[in-house]
Amino acid sequence: MRGLYAGLCSLILWSGSALAQTPVYVSHLQGAFQWDLQPFTTENAPESHVLTCGGNSVTVPMPATSTPITDVVPGPGQYTCVLYAQNGAGRQAEPDVPFPLFESGYVPGQPFQLQVLAEPEPPVMASRLQNGITTHSGVTNMTRAFSSNVSSGSLLVVSAARWRSFDSALYIAGDLTKSAGTATIGSPTLHYSAAAGSHQVVGIWSVLVTGSGSLTLQVAHPSGGTYGSVVAAEYSGTWDSSRTEASNTGTGTGAAADSGNATSAGAAVFIGALTTDHSGTPALTEDAAFSLLGEDEDASARIQHAAIERIVASGTTDSASWTIGASTWVTGVVVFKEASGGGGAASSRYHYVANQ
Amino acid sequence: MRQKSLVAAITCVIIAGLCTASGHAQTVIAIPLTTATLTWTIPAADATHGAADSHIVTCGANSVTVPIGMVPNNSVLVSSIVPAPGVYNCTVHAQNVFGSSTTEAFPGFEAGYPPLSPTNPQIIVP
């Protein structure tokens, strides 16, 4: 087979060099392979071209010199494809002709519900996406697995309380880590840690999700014999490192546990945590303005621990408080606020381009 | 047969008239230039659509790019696109490395400045 050769191969929308390893990005549904023919005679006219991408191959009869990507590869992905010409006498003598490396994918869907508003929409208030508690007995490290994937940008708030014989060492920020999952998180901040008596400690951390996915958090301890629980909650919103607005702590004995007031200037999430040195199972009844994130009342098996939340839309002063069985208690409240204005003044947040 | 044709012709005229009247009746929204925003809803990626990297809002010869990581990523101040009061028709489309979505149009609007407050209010006794 003499001189039968598929000439310049190209992808529609191709704009790069075949030598470069950076793939050409094309719409999977709209992209197409296209090639040119070298001059031929009746003796060496190609009858068809065979296009191969990995294990997929299609034959394109003449006179067509193009074919949609969707006719060759099954779905979006990065592909290396080659082409050769053939007729009744055989295939081209020269090696297969490569197309540029390309990656196909789907273009985004079109926006909808377009509106013209006289005023900017108010920022969406933070909301709780999920929460729960996991109890542990006689372990070294306590964990809590989120039941659903966490989302990038979310705020995670964690409260842990532990009992360990004659161990009142307070928590540190680094005690909270990711132990499993596909999500990624930032550096945790410890907002509060206190001991109630000689054996039990409570803490409140927060950390931002930097990559969505599954997540199990771990509250570590250097040695075993720990009894306690971990409460974790996820909040949507616009969060950054300036999220801590206020905090307060309380300690005492008796049936009324109170953190003392903390104040938000605007919309905020109040988080309270409590532990007691009670050895029985009296109820922990939280402040009516708060919602329960998780609690373990069974101090006969572990340690009493509760974490509560109050989401407010405007400036608020409140404390985290409980009615408990008379005992020694420690409690803290932390106020989290979203990033200023949900991201700052809108007029400075967009890149202005004047088309010429 | 002739009657049928006549009815059809009249129907066409009526429909055409309604369409024309409807087009003329479309009101241009009057909005304050300094505070008005254009907003849109971003569809979720599905079996044949990818996630957007950004949205491009265009008003006449001007446009802004709103990256998907921006907060918020589905609205833009009108004053950041158009330089002065006037009647504008704006559109938005999504894009990623694989291409662009179809372009959607916002309702037409006229942006302007609200009036200044009156001064020196008085009660006059004749």
Short mmCIF file of C-alpha atoms in Angstrom, two decimals:
data_model
loop_
_atom_site.label_atom_id
_atom_site.label_comp_id
_atom_site.label_asym_id
_atom_site.label_seq_id
_atom_site.Cartn_x
_atom_site.Cartn_y
_atom_site.Cartn_z
CA MET A 1 0.00 0.00 0.00
CA ARG A 2 1.85 3.03 -1.25
CA GLY A 3 1.40 6.56 -0.14
CA LEU A 4 -1.84 5.93 1.68
CA TYR A 5 -1.53 8.22 4.61
CA ALA A 6 -3.79 10.15 6.86
CA GLY A 7 -2.31 13.59 7.02
CA LEU A 8 -2.71 16.28 9.62
CA CYS A 9 -4.85 15.05 12.48
CA SER A 10 -6.59 17.50 14.68
CA LEU A 11 -9.31 17.82 17.21
CA ILE A 12 -11.89 20.48 16.66
CA LEU A 13 -11.18 23.17 19.23
CA TRP A 14 -7.58 22.00 19.30
CA SER A 15 -5.30 24.84 20.25
CA GLY A 16 -2.16 23.22 21.63
CA SER A 17 0.88 21.38 20.43
CA ALA A 18 0.78 17.61 20.06
CA LEU A 19 4.19 17.52 21.70
CA ALA A 20 2.98 19.20 24.87
CA GLN A 21 1.75 16.81 27.53
CA THR A 22 -0.93 19.21 28.70
CA PRO A 23 -4.18 17.77 27.42
CA VAL A 24 -6.55 19.67 25.21
CA TYR A 25 -9.86 20.11 27.02
CA VAL A 26 -12.94 19.51 24.91
CA SER A 27 -16.65 19.10 25.41
CA HIS A 28 -17.42 15.40 25.39
CA LEU A 29 -20.77 15.93 23.72
CA GLN A 30 -19.68 18.56 21.20
CA GLY A 31 -16.05 17.65 20.44
CA ALA A 32 -15.06 15.75 17.32
CA PHE A 33 -12.01 14.18 15.71
CA GLN A 34 -11.03 15.63 12.39
CA TRP A 35 -8.18 14.96 9.99
CA ASP A 36 -6.91 15.97 6.59
CA LEU A 37 -6.02 13.74 3.64
CA GLN A 38 -2.88 13.80 1.64
CA PRO A 39 -3.36 14.01 -2.12
CA PHE A 40 -4.22 10.60 -3.51
CA THR A 41 -4.94 8.91 -6.80
CA THR A 42 -7.44 6.24 -7.77
CA GLU A 43 -4.72 3.66 -7.11
CA ASN A 44 -4.09 4.61 -3.51
CA ALA A 45 -7.37 6.17 -2.47
CA PRO A 46 -8.27 5.46 1.16
CA GLU A 47 -11.57 3.68 1.67
CA SER A 48 -11.85 4.33 5.37
CA HIS A 49 -9.95 5.47 8.43
CA VAL A 50 -9.63 3.55 11.65
CA LEU A 51 -9.57 5.61 14.81
CA THR A 52 -8.41 3.90 17.99
CA CYS A 53 -8.52 5.20 21.57
CA GLY A 54 -7.21 2.58 23.97
CA GLY A 55 -9.52 -0.39 23.63
CA ASN A 56 -12.09 1.49 21.56
CA SER A 57 -11.95 1.65 17.82
CA VAL A 58 -14.22 2.90 15.04
CA THR A 59 -13.96 2.75 11.27
CA VAL A 60 -14.94 5.93 9.45
CA PRO A 61 -15.75 5.30 5.76
CA MET A 62 -14.68 7.84 3.17
CA PRO A 63 -15.46 10.53 2.28
CA ALA A 64 -15.95 11.44 5.96
CA THR A 65 -12.88 12.87 7.62
CA SER A 66 -14.33 13.54 11.04
CA THR A 67 -16.31 11.74 13.70
CA PRO A 68 -17.78 12.80 17.06
CA ILE A 69 -15.82 11.94 20.19
CA THR A 70 -18.90 10.19 21.54
CA ASP A 71 -18.73 7.69 18.66
CA VAL A 72 -15.31 6.52 19.80
CA VAL A 73 -14.98 6.79 23.58
CA PRO A 74 -17.73 5.89 26.02
CA GLY A 75 -17.48 8.74 28.48
CA PRO A 76 -15.47 11.71 29.70
CA GLY A 77 -11.79 11.06 30.38
CA GLN A 78 -8.28 11.60 29.18
CA TYR A 79 -7.47 9.80 25.96
CA THR A 80 -4.61 9.15 23.58
CA CYS A 81 -5.93 8.28 20.15
CA VAL A 82 -4.38 7.31 16.85
CA LEU A 83 -5.57 7.05 13.26
CA TYR A 84 -4.66 5.09 10.15
CA ALA A 85 -6.03 4.87 6.64
CA GLN A 86 -6.90 1.66 4.85
CA ASN A 87 -8.27 0.31 1.58
CA GLY A 88 -8.66 -3.05 -0.09
CA ALA A 89 -4.90 -3.36 -0.45
CA GLY A 90 -4.23 -2.94 3.23
CA ARG A 91 -3.43 -0.26 5.74
CA GLN A 92 -1.08 2.70 5.42
CA ALA A 93 2.61 1.85 5.43
CA GLU A 94 3.51 4.62 7.83
CA PRO A 95 2.91 4.34 11.60
CA ASP A 96 -0.41 5.35 13.08
CA VAL A 97 -0.92 9.11 13.25
CA PRO A 98 -1.51 10.38 16.81
CA PHE A 99 -4.12 12.91 17.78
CA PRO A 100 -3.17 15.44 20.46
CA LEU A 101 -3.64 14.16 23.99
CA PHE A 102 -7.05 15.36 25.08
CA GLU A 103 -9.43 15.27 28.00
CA SER A 104 -13.14 15.31 27.36
CA GLY A 105 -15.72 16.35 29.90
CA TYR A 106 -19.13 17.83 30.26
CA VAL A 107 -19.79 21.55 30.08
CA PRO A 108 -21.78 22.97 32.98
CA GLY A 109 -25.54 23.30 32.97
CA GLN A 110 -26.98 26.71 32.33
CA PRO A 111 -27.91 28.92 35.29
CA PHE A 112 -31.63 29.31 35.92
CA GLN A 113 -34.05 31.41 38.00
CA LEU A 114 -32.36 34.60 36.87
CA GLN A 115 -33.48 37.62 38.86
CA VAL A 116 -32.85 41.33 39.09
CA LEU A 117 -33.04 42.42 42.73
CA ALA A 118 -33.17 45.98 44.01
CA GLU A 119 -31.06 45.04 47.04
CA PRO A 120 -28.46 42.33 47.62
CA GLU A 121 -29.89 39.24 49.22
CA PRO A 122 -29.05 39.01 52.91
CA PRO A 123 -26.37 36.44 53.67
CA VAL A 124 -27.70 32.99 54.40
CA MET A 125 -27.49 32.17 58.09
CA ALA A 126 -25.39 29.29 59.25
CA SER A 127 -27.31 26.07 59.64
CA ARG A 128 -26.53 22.71 61.17
CA LEU A 129 -26.11 19.98 58.60
CA GLN A 130 -25.55 17.02 60.88
CA ASN A 131 -24.59 16.09 64.41
CA GLY A 132 -24.22 13.08 66.68
CA ILE A 133 -22.46 11.47 69.60
CA THR A 134 -20.30 8.37 70.01
CA THR A 135 -19.60 6.89 73.43
CA HIS A 136 -16.49 4.91 74.37
CA SER A 137 -15.48 2.67 77.25
CA GLY A 138 -11.93 1.66 78.16
CA VAL A 139 -10.28 3.04 75.03
CA THR A 140 -7.20 5.08 74.30
CA ASN A 141 -8.49 7.33 71.52
CA MET A 142 -12.14 8.34 71.19
CA THR A 143 -13.61 8.81 67.72
CA ARG A 144 -16.71 10.15 66.03
CA ALA A 145 -17.59 9.33 62.41
CA PHE A 146 -19.88 11.76 60.60
CA SER A 147 -22.87 9.88 59.23
CA SER A 148 -22.82 11.86 55.96
CA ASN A 149 -20.00 13.34 53.95
CA VAL A 150 -18.84 16.71 55.20
CA SER A 151 -18.62 19.60 52.74
CA SER A 152 -15.73 21.87 51.95
CA GLY A 153 -16.11 25.18 53.76
CA SER A 154 -18.22 23.78 56.59
CA LEU A 155 -17.42 24.46 60.22
CA LEU A 156 -17.02 21.38 62.40
CA VAL A 157 -17.54 21.80 66.13
CA VAL A 158 -16.43 18.99 68.41
CA SER A 159 -16.92 18.48 72.12
CA ALA A 160 -15.29 15.61 73.98
CA ALA A 161 -15.39 14.60 77.62
CA ARG A 162 -13.38 11.80 79.20
CA TRP A 163 -12.97 10.05 82.50
CA ARG A 164 -9.64 8.49 83.35
CA SER A 165 -8.48 7.64 86.83
CA PHE A 166 -6.58 10.54 88.39
CA ASP A 167 -5.99 12.15 85.02
CA SER A 168 -7.11 15.76 84.84
CA ALA A 169 -4.68 16.90 82.14
CA LEU A 170 -6.51 19.35 79.93
CA TYR A 171 -6.97 18.83 76.22
CA ILE A 172 -4.74 20.55 73.69
CA ALA A 173 -5.60 21.61 70.13
CA GLY A 174 -3.61 18.77 68.59
CA ASP A 175 -5.63 16.12 70.41
CA LEU A 176 -8.26 16.49 67.67
CA THR A 177 -7.22 14.90 64.37
CA LYS A 178 -8.72 13.20 61.36
CA SER A 179 -8.39 9.44 61.77
CA ALA A 180 -10.17 8.23 58.64
CA GLY A 181 -12.07 9.36 55.57
CA THR A 182 -11.62 11.14 52.28
CA ALA A 183 -12.32 14.66 53.53
CA THR A 184 -9.53 17.04 54.45
CA ILE A 185 -9.59 19.46 57.36
CA GLY A 186 -7.58 22.46 58.49
CA SER A 187 -5.82 22.95 61.80
CA PRO A 188 -8.15 22.52 64.76
CA THR A 189 -8.60 25.25 67.33
CA LEU A 190 -9.18 24.36 70.97
CA HIS A 191 -11.58 26.89 72.44
CA TYR A 192 -12.15 25.46 75.88
CA SER A 193 -10.92 22.72 78.18
CA ALA A 194 -11.55 22.27 81.88
CA ALA A 195 -11.44 19.53 84.50
CA ALA A 196 -14.28 18.62 86.84
CA GLY A 197 -12.58 17.00 89.78
CA SER A 198 -9.58 14.70 89.55
CA HIS A 199 -10.69 12.35 86.78
CA GLN A 200 -12.75 14.09 84.09
CA VAL A 201 -12.03 16.66 81.42
CA VAL A 202 -14.16 18.38 78.77
CA GLY A 203 -13.13 20.29 75.64
CA ILE A 204 -14.55 22.22 72.66
CA TRP A 205 -12.72 22.42 69.34
CA SER A 206 -13.57 23.77 65.92
CA VAL A 207 -12.00 23.06 62.56
CA LEU A 208 -12.80 23.95 58.95
CA VAL A 209 -13.40 21.38 56.22
CA THR A 210 -11.00 22.04 53.35
CA GLY A 211 -12.07 19.13 51.14
CA SER A 212 -15.42 17.34 50.96
CA GLY A 213 -15.80 13.66 51.77
CA SER A 214 -16.26 11.11 54.51
CA LEU A 215 -14.72 11.91 57.86
CA THR A 216 -13.94 10.32 61.19
CA LEU A 217 -12.46 12.56 63.86
CA GLN A 218 -10.36 11.33 66.72
CA VAL A 219 -9.76 12.81 70.15
CA ALA A 220 -6.47 11.28 71.18
CA HIS A 221 -5.12 10.33 74.57
CA PRO A 222 -1.62 9.03 75.25
CA SER A 223 -2.75 5.99 77.20
CA GLY A 224 -5.75 3.70 77.59
CA GLY A 225 -8.47 3.43 80.18
CA THR A 226 -10.52 6.32 78.87
CA TYR A 227 -14.30 6.42 79.24
CA GLY A 228 -16.26 9.18 77.59
CA SER A 229 -17.89 10.50 74.46
CA VAL A 230 -17.39 12.73 71.44
CA VAL A 231 -20.08 15.03 70.02
CA ALA A 232 -19.50 16.49 66.57
CA ALA A 233 -21.62 18.83 64.45
CA GLU A 234 -21.24 20.31 60.97
CA TYR A 235 -22.40 23.83 60.08
CA SER A 236 -22.82 25.37 56.66
CA GLY A 237 -21.89 28.99 56.19
CA THR A 238 -18.93 31.21 55.43
CA TRP A 239 -16.25 30.52 57.98
CA ASP A 240 -12.66 31.56 58.39
CA SER A 241 -9.99 31.86 61.06
CA SER A 242 -11.76 34.83 62.67
CA ARG A 243 -14.79 32.71 63.53
CA THR A 244 -14.44 32.88 67.34
CA GLU A 245 -16.40 35.90 68.53
CA ALA A 246 -16.71 35.32 72.27
CA SER A 247 -16.51 32.69 74.98
CA ASN A 248 -17.07 32.18 78.68
CA THR A 249 -16.59 29.43 81.23
CA GLY A 250 -18.19 28.39 84.48
CA THR A 251 -17.38 25.95 87.25
CA GLY A 252 -19.15 25.08 90.47
CA THR A 253 -21.10 22.57 92.47
CA GLY A 254 -24.82 22.02 92.76
CA ALA A 255 -27.72 21.47 90.40
CA ALA A 256 -27.45 24.62 88.26
CA ALA A 257 -24.56 24.62 85.82
CA ASP A 258 -23.98 27.85 83.92
CA SER A 259 -21.19 29.01 81.67
CA GLY A 260 -21.80 32.69 82.17
CA ASN A 261 -22.88 34.97 79.37
CA ALA A 262 -21.27 35.44 76.01
CA THR A 263 -22.39 38.00 73.44
CA SER A 264 -22.63 38.02 69.67
CA ALA A 265 -22.85 41.24 67.68
CA GLY A 266 -25.04 39.64 65.02
CA ALA A 267 -25.93 36.25 63.60
CA ALA A 268 -23.93 33.53 65.33
CA VAL A 269 -23.79 29.98 66.60
CA PHE A 270 -23.47 29.46 70.35
CA ILE A 271 -21.96 26.14 71.40
CA GLY A 272 -21.99 24.95 75.01
CA ALA A 273 -20.40 21.89 76.60
CA LEU A 274 -20.70 20.39 80.07
CA THR A 275 -19.26 17.61 82.16
CA THR A 276 -19.92 16.67 85.78
CA ASP A 277 -18.29 14.40 88.34
CA HIS A 278 -21.60 12.72 89.16
CA SER A 279 -21.33 8.95 89.37
CA GLY A 280 -24.99 8.18 88.69
CA THR A 281 -27.40 8.81 85.83
CA PRO A 282 -29.34 11.99 86.65
CA ALA A 283 -30.85 13.88 83.72
CA LEU A 284 -29.03 16.79 82.13
CA THR A 285 -31.64 19.36 81.15
CA GLU A 286 -30.32 22.10 78.92
CA ASP A 287 -31.29 25.74 78.65
CA ALA A 288 -34.57 25.88 76.69
CA ALA A 289 -33.14 28.35 74.17
CA PHE A 290 -30.54 25.79 73.12
CA SER A 291 -30.83 22.62 71.07
CA LEU A 292 -29.14 19.39 72.07
CA LEU A 293 -26.28 18.22 69.87
CA GLY A 294 -25.53 15.12 71.93
CA GLU A 295 -25.39 13.97 75.52
CA ASP A 296 -24.37 11.01 77.62
CA GLU A 297 -26.08 10.99 81.00
CA ASP A 298 -24.76 7.64 82.16
CA ALA A 299 -21.91 8.40 84.52
CA SER A 300 -22.16 4.92 86.00
CA ALA A 301 -20.81 3.55 82.72
CA ARG A 302 -18.78 6.50 81.43
CA ILE A 303 -18.98 10.21 82.30
CA GLN A 304 -21.72 12.81 82.03
CA HIS A 305 -21.24 14.96 78.95
CA ALA A 306 -23.51 17.25 76.93
CA ALA A 307 -23.06 19.63 74.03
CA ILE A 308 -25.74 22.14 73.02
CA GLU A 309 -26.24 24.76 70.34
CA ARG A 310 -28.14 28.00 69.80
CA ILE A 311 -28.23 29.66 66.37
CA VAL A 312 -29.19 33.34 66.47
CA ALA A 313 -30.01 35.77 63.65
CA SER A 314 -29.03 38.96 65.46
CA GLY A 315 -26.97 40.21 68.37
CA THR A 316 -27.58 38.00 71.41
CA THR A 317 -26.30 37.56 74.95
CA ASP A 318 -26.79 34.15 76.52
CA SER A 319 -25.09 31.47 78.57
CA ALA A 320 -25.05 27.72 78.20
CA SER A 321 -26.84 26.33 81.23
CA TRP A 322 -28.24 23.07 82.54
CA THR A 323 -30.13 21.66 85.43
CA ILE A 324 -28.18 18.64 86.61
CA GLY A 325 -27.94 16.25 89.53
CA ALA A 326 -26.04 18.00 92.31
CA SER A 327 -22.36 17.57 91.58
CA THR A 328 -19.20 19.36 90.60
CA TRP A 329 -19.53 20.69 87.09
CA VAL A 330 -17.58 22.62 84.48
CA THR A 331 -19.07 24.22 81.40
CA GLY A 332 -18.03 26.52 78.61
CA VAL A 333 -19.73 28.45 75.83
CA VAL A 334 -18.15 29.57 72.56
CA VAL A 335 -19.73 31.95 70.03
CA PHE A 336 -18.90 31.42 66.36
CA LYS A 337 -19.61 34.11 63.78
CA GLU A 338 -19.41 33.86 60.03
CA ALA A 339 -16.90 35.79 57.96
CA SER A 340 -17.80 39.47 57.66
CA GLY A 341 -20.81 40.06 55.42
CA GLY A 342 -20.51 36.58 54.00
CA GLY A 343 -17.35 37.63 52.18
CA GLY A 344 -17.02 41.41 52.29
CA ALA A 345 -18.26 44.28 50.19
CA ALA A 346 -19.65 42.93 46.97
CA SER A 347 -18.35 45.78 44.84
CA SER A 348 -14.76 44.76 45.51
CA ARG A 349 -15.26 41.05 45.06
CA TYR A 350 -15.62 40.88 41.30
CA HIS A 351 -13.16 41.35 38.54
CA TYR A 352 -14.32 44.04 36.13
CA VAL A 353 -13.61 43.38 32.48
CA ALA A 354 -14.51 45.92 29.84
CA ASN A 355 -14.64 44.26 26.46
CA GLN A 356 -12.94 46.24 23.76
CA MET B 1 -63.63 25.06 3.18
CA ARG B 2 -63.52 28.76 2.59
CA GLN B 3 -64.97 29.35 6.09
CA LYS B 4 -62.29 27.16 7.64
CA SER B 5 -59.58 29.15 5.93
CA LEU B 6 -61.13 32.39 7.06
CA VAL B 7 -61.31 31.20 10.69
CA ALA B 8 -57.70 30.08 10.52
CA ALA B 9 -56.63 33.41 9.09
CA ILE B 10 -58.50 35.36 11.77
CA THR B 11 -57.00 33.16 14.50
CA CYS B 12 -53.51 33.85 13.16
CA VAL B 13 -54.16 37.58 13.18
CA ILE B 14 -55.49 37.47 16.73
CA ILE B 15 -52.56 35.41 17.97
CA ALA B 16 -50.11 37.70 16.19
CA GLY B 17 -51.83 40.69 17.70
CA LEU B 18 -51.69 39.23 21.18
CA CYS B 19 -48.02 38.44 20.80
CA THR B 20 -47.27 41.94 19.61
CA ALA B 21 -49.34 43.48 22.37
CA SER B 22 -47.67 41.26 24.94
CA GLY B 23 -44.23 42.26 23.67
CA HIS B 24 -45.11 45.93 23.88
CA ALA B 25 -46.59 45.53 27.34
CA GLN B 26 -43.36 44.11 28.78
CA THR B 27 -42.26 46.50 31.52
CA VAL B 28 -38.66 47.40 32.04
CA ILE B 29 -37.75 46.92 35.69
CA ALA B 30 -36.55 50.14 37.33
CA ILE B 31 -33.79 49.47 39.84
CA PRO B 32 -31.36 51.52 41.93
CA LEU B 33 -27.96 51.35 40.25
CA THR B 34 -25.94 51.34 43.44
CA THR B 35 -27.60 48.48 45.29
CA ALA B 36 -29.29 46.27 42.70
CA THR B 37 -27.95 42.79 42.09
CA LEU B 38 -28.31 40.14 39.44
CA THR B 39 -28.76 36.66 40.89
CA TRP B 40 -29.08 33.20 39.44
CA THR B 41 -29.34 29.59 40.57
CA ILE B 42 -26.51 27.19 39.81
CA PRO B 43 -27.68 23.74 38.73
CA ALA B 44 -26.07 20.67 40.22
CA ALA B 45 -23.79 18.60 38.01
CA ASP B 46 -25.59 15.64 36.49
CA ALA B 47 -24.98 12.79 34.05
CA THR B 48 -24.33 15.11 31.12
CA HIS B 49 -23.30 18.38 32.78
CA GLY B 50 -20.15 19.14 34.70
CA ALA B 51 -19.56 21.55 37.55
CA ALA B 52 -19.03 25.19 36.62
CA ASP B 53 -15.69 26.89 37.26
CA SER B 54 -17.22 30.34 36.95
CA HIS B 55 -20.15 32.32 35.63
CA ILE B 56 -19.85 35.15 33.16
CA VAL B 57 -22.36 37.97 33.42
CA THR B 58 -22.52 40.23 30.39
CA CYS B 59 -24.34 43.54 30.00
CA GLY B 60 -23.77 45.03 26.58
CA ALA B 61 -20.03 45.41 26.07
CA ASN B 62 -19.13 44.80 29.72
CA SER B 63 -18.81 41.57 31.61
CA VAL B 64 -17.68 40.21 34.95
CA THR B 65 -16.41 36.78 35.86
CA VAL B 66 -17.75 35.33 39.11
CA PRO B 67 -15.54 32.40 40.16
CA ILE B 68 -17.33 29.45 41.71
CA GLY B 69 -15.25 29.83 44.85
CA MET B 70 -16.46 33.38 45.42
CA VAL B 71 -18.91 34.10 48.21
CA PRO B 72 -21.57 34.52 47.05
CA ASN B 73 -20.99 32.79 43.74
CA ASN B 74 -24.45 33.36 42.28
CA SER B 75 -24.94 37.10 42.36
CA VAL B 76 -23.23 40.28 41.31
CA LEU B 77 -23.84 43.97 41.89
CA VAL B 78 -25.21 45.69 38.81
CA SER B 79 -22.90 48.63 39.47
CA SER B 80 -19.88 46.35 39.13
CA ILE B 81 -20.85 45.65 35.51
CA VAL B 82 -22.54 48.72 34.08
CA PRO B 83 -20.82 52.07 34.39
CA ALA B 84 -23.79 54.43 34.42
CA PRO B 85 -27.58 54.62 34.56
CA GLY B 86 -29.36 53.28 31.54
CA VAL B 87 -31.42 50.49 30.07
CA TYR B 88 -29.58 47.21 29.97
CA ASN B 89 -30.08 43.65 28.83
CA CYS B 90 -27.80 41.22 30.62
CA THR B 91 -27.04 37.54 30.26
CA VAL B 92 -25.20 34.87 32.22
CA HIS B 93 -23.55 31.62 31.23
CA ALA B 94 -21.49 29.04 33.09
CA GLN B 95 -18.12 27.79 31.96
CA ASN B 96 -15.52 25.20 32.83
CA VAL B 97 -12.44 23.91 31.04
CA PHE B 98 -14.61 21.87 28.68
CA GLY B 99 -16.69 24.78 27.47
CA SER B 100 -19.67 26.96 28.19
CA SER B 101 -23.31 26.40 28.97
CA THR B 102 -26.03 28.02 26.93
CA THR B 103 -26.56 31.70 27.71
CA GLU B 104 -29.58 32.78 29.73
CA ALA B 105 -31.06 36.28 29.77
CA PHE B 106 -32.00 38.35 32.80
CA PRO B 107 -35.14 40.44 32.63
CA GLY B 108 -34.43 43.78 30.99
CA PHE B 109 -33.97 46.61 33.46
CA GLU B 110 -33.32 50.31 33.73
CA ALA B 111 -30.78 51.27 36.36
CA GLY B 112 -30.89 54.73 37.84
CA TYR B 113 -30.32 56.76 40.94
CA PRO B 114 -33.07 57.26 43.52
CA PRO B 115 -33.92 60.93 44.05
CA LEU B 116 -32.26 63.00 46.75
CA SER B 117 -34.22 63.64 49.91
CA PRO B 118 -36.13 66.93 50.01
CA THR B 119 -34.73 69.53 52.35
CA ASN B 120 -36.09 72.25 54.58
CA PRO B 121 -39.51 70.74 55.28
CA GLN B 122 -41.84 73.41 56.65
CA ILE B 123 -45.41 73.92 57.66
CA ILE B 124 -46.67 77.14 56.25
CA VAL B 125 -49.50 79.03 57.93
CA PRO B 126 -51.20 81.23 55.36
#
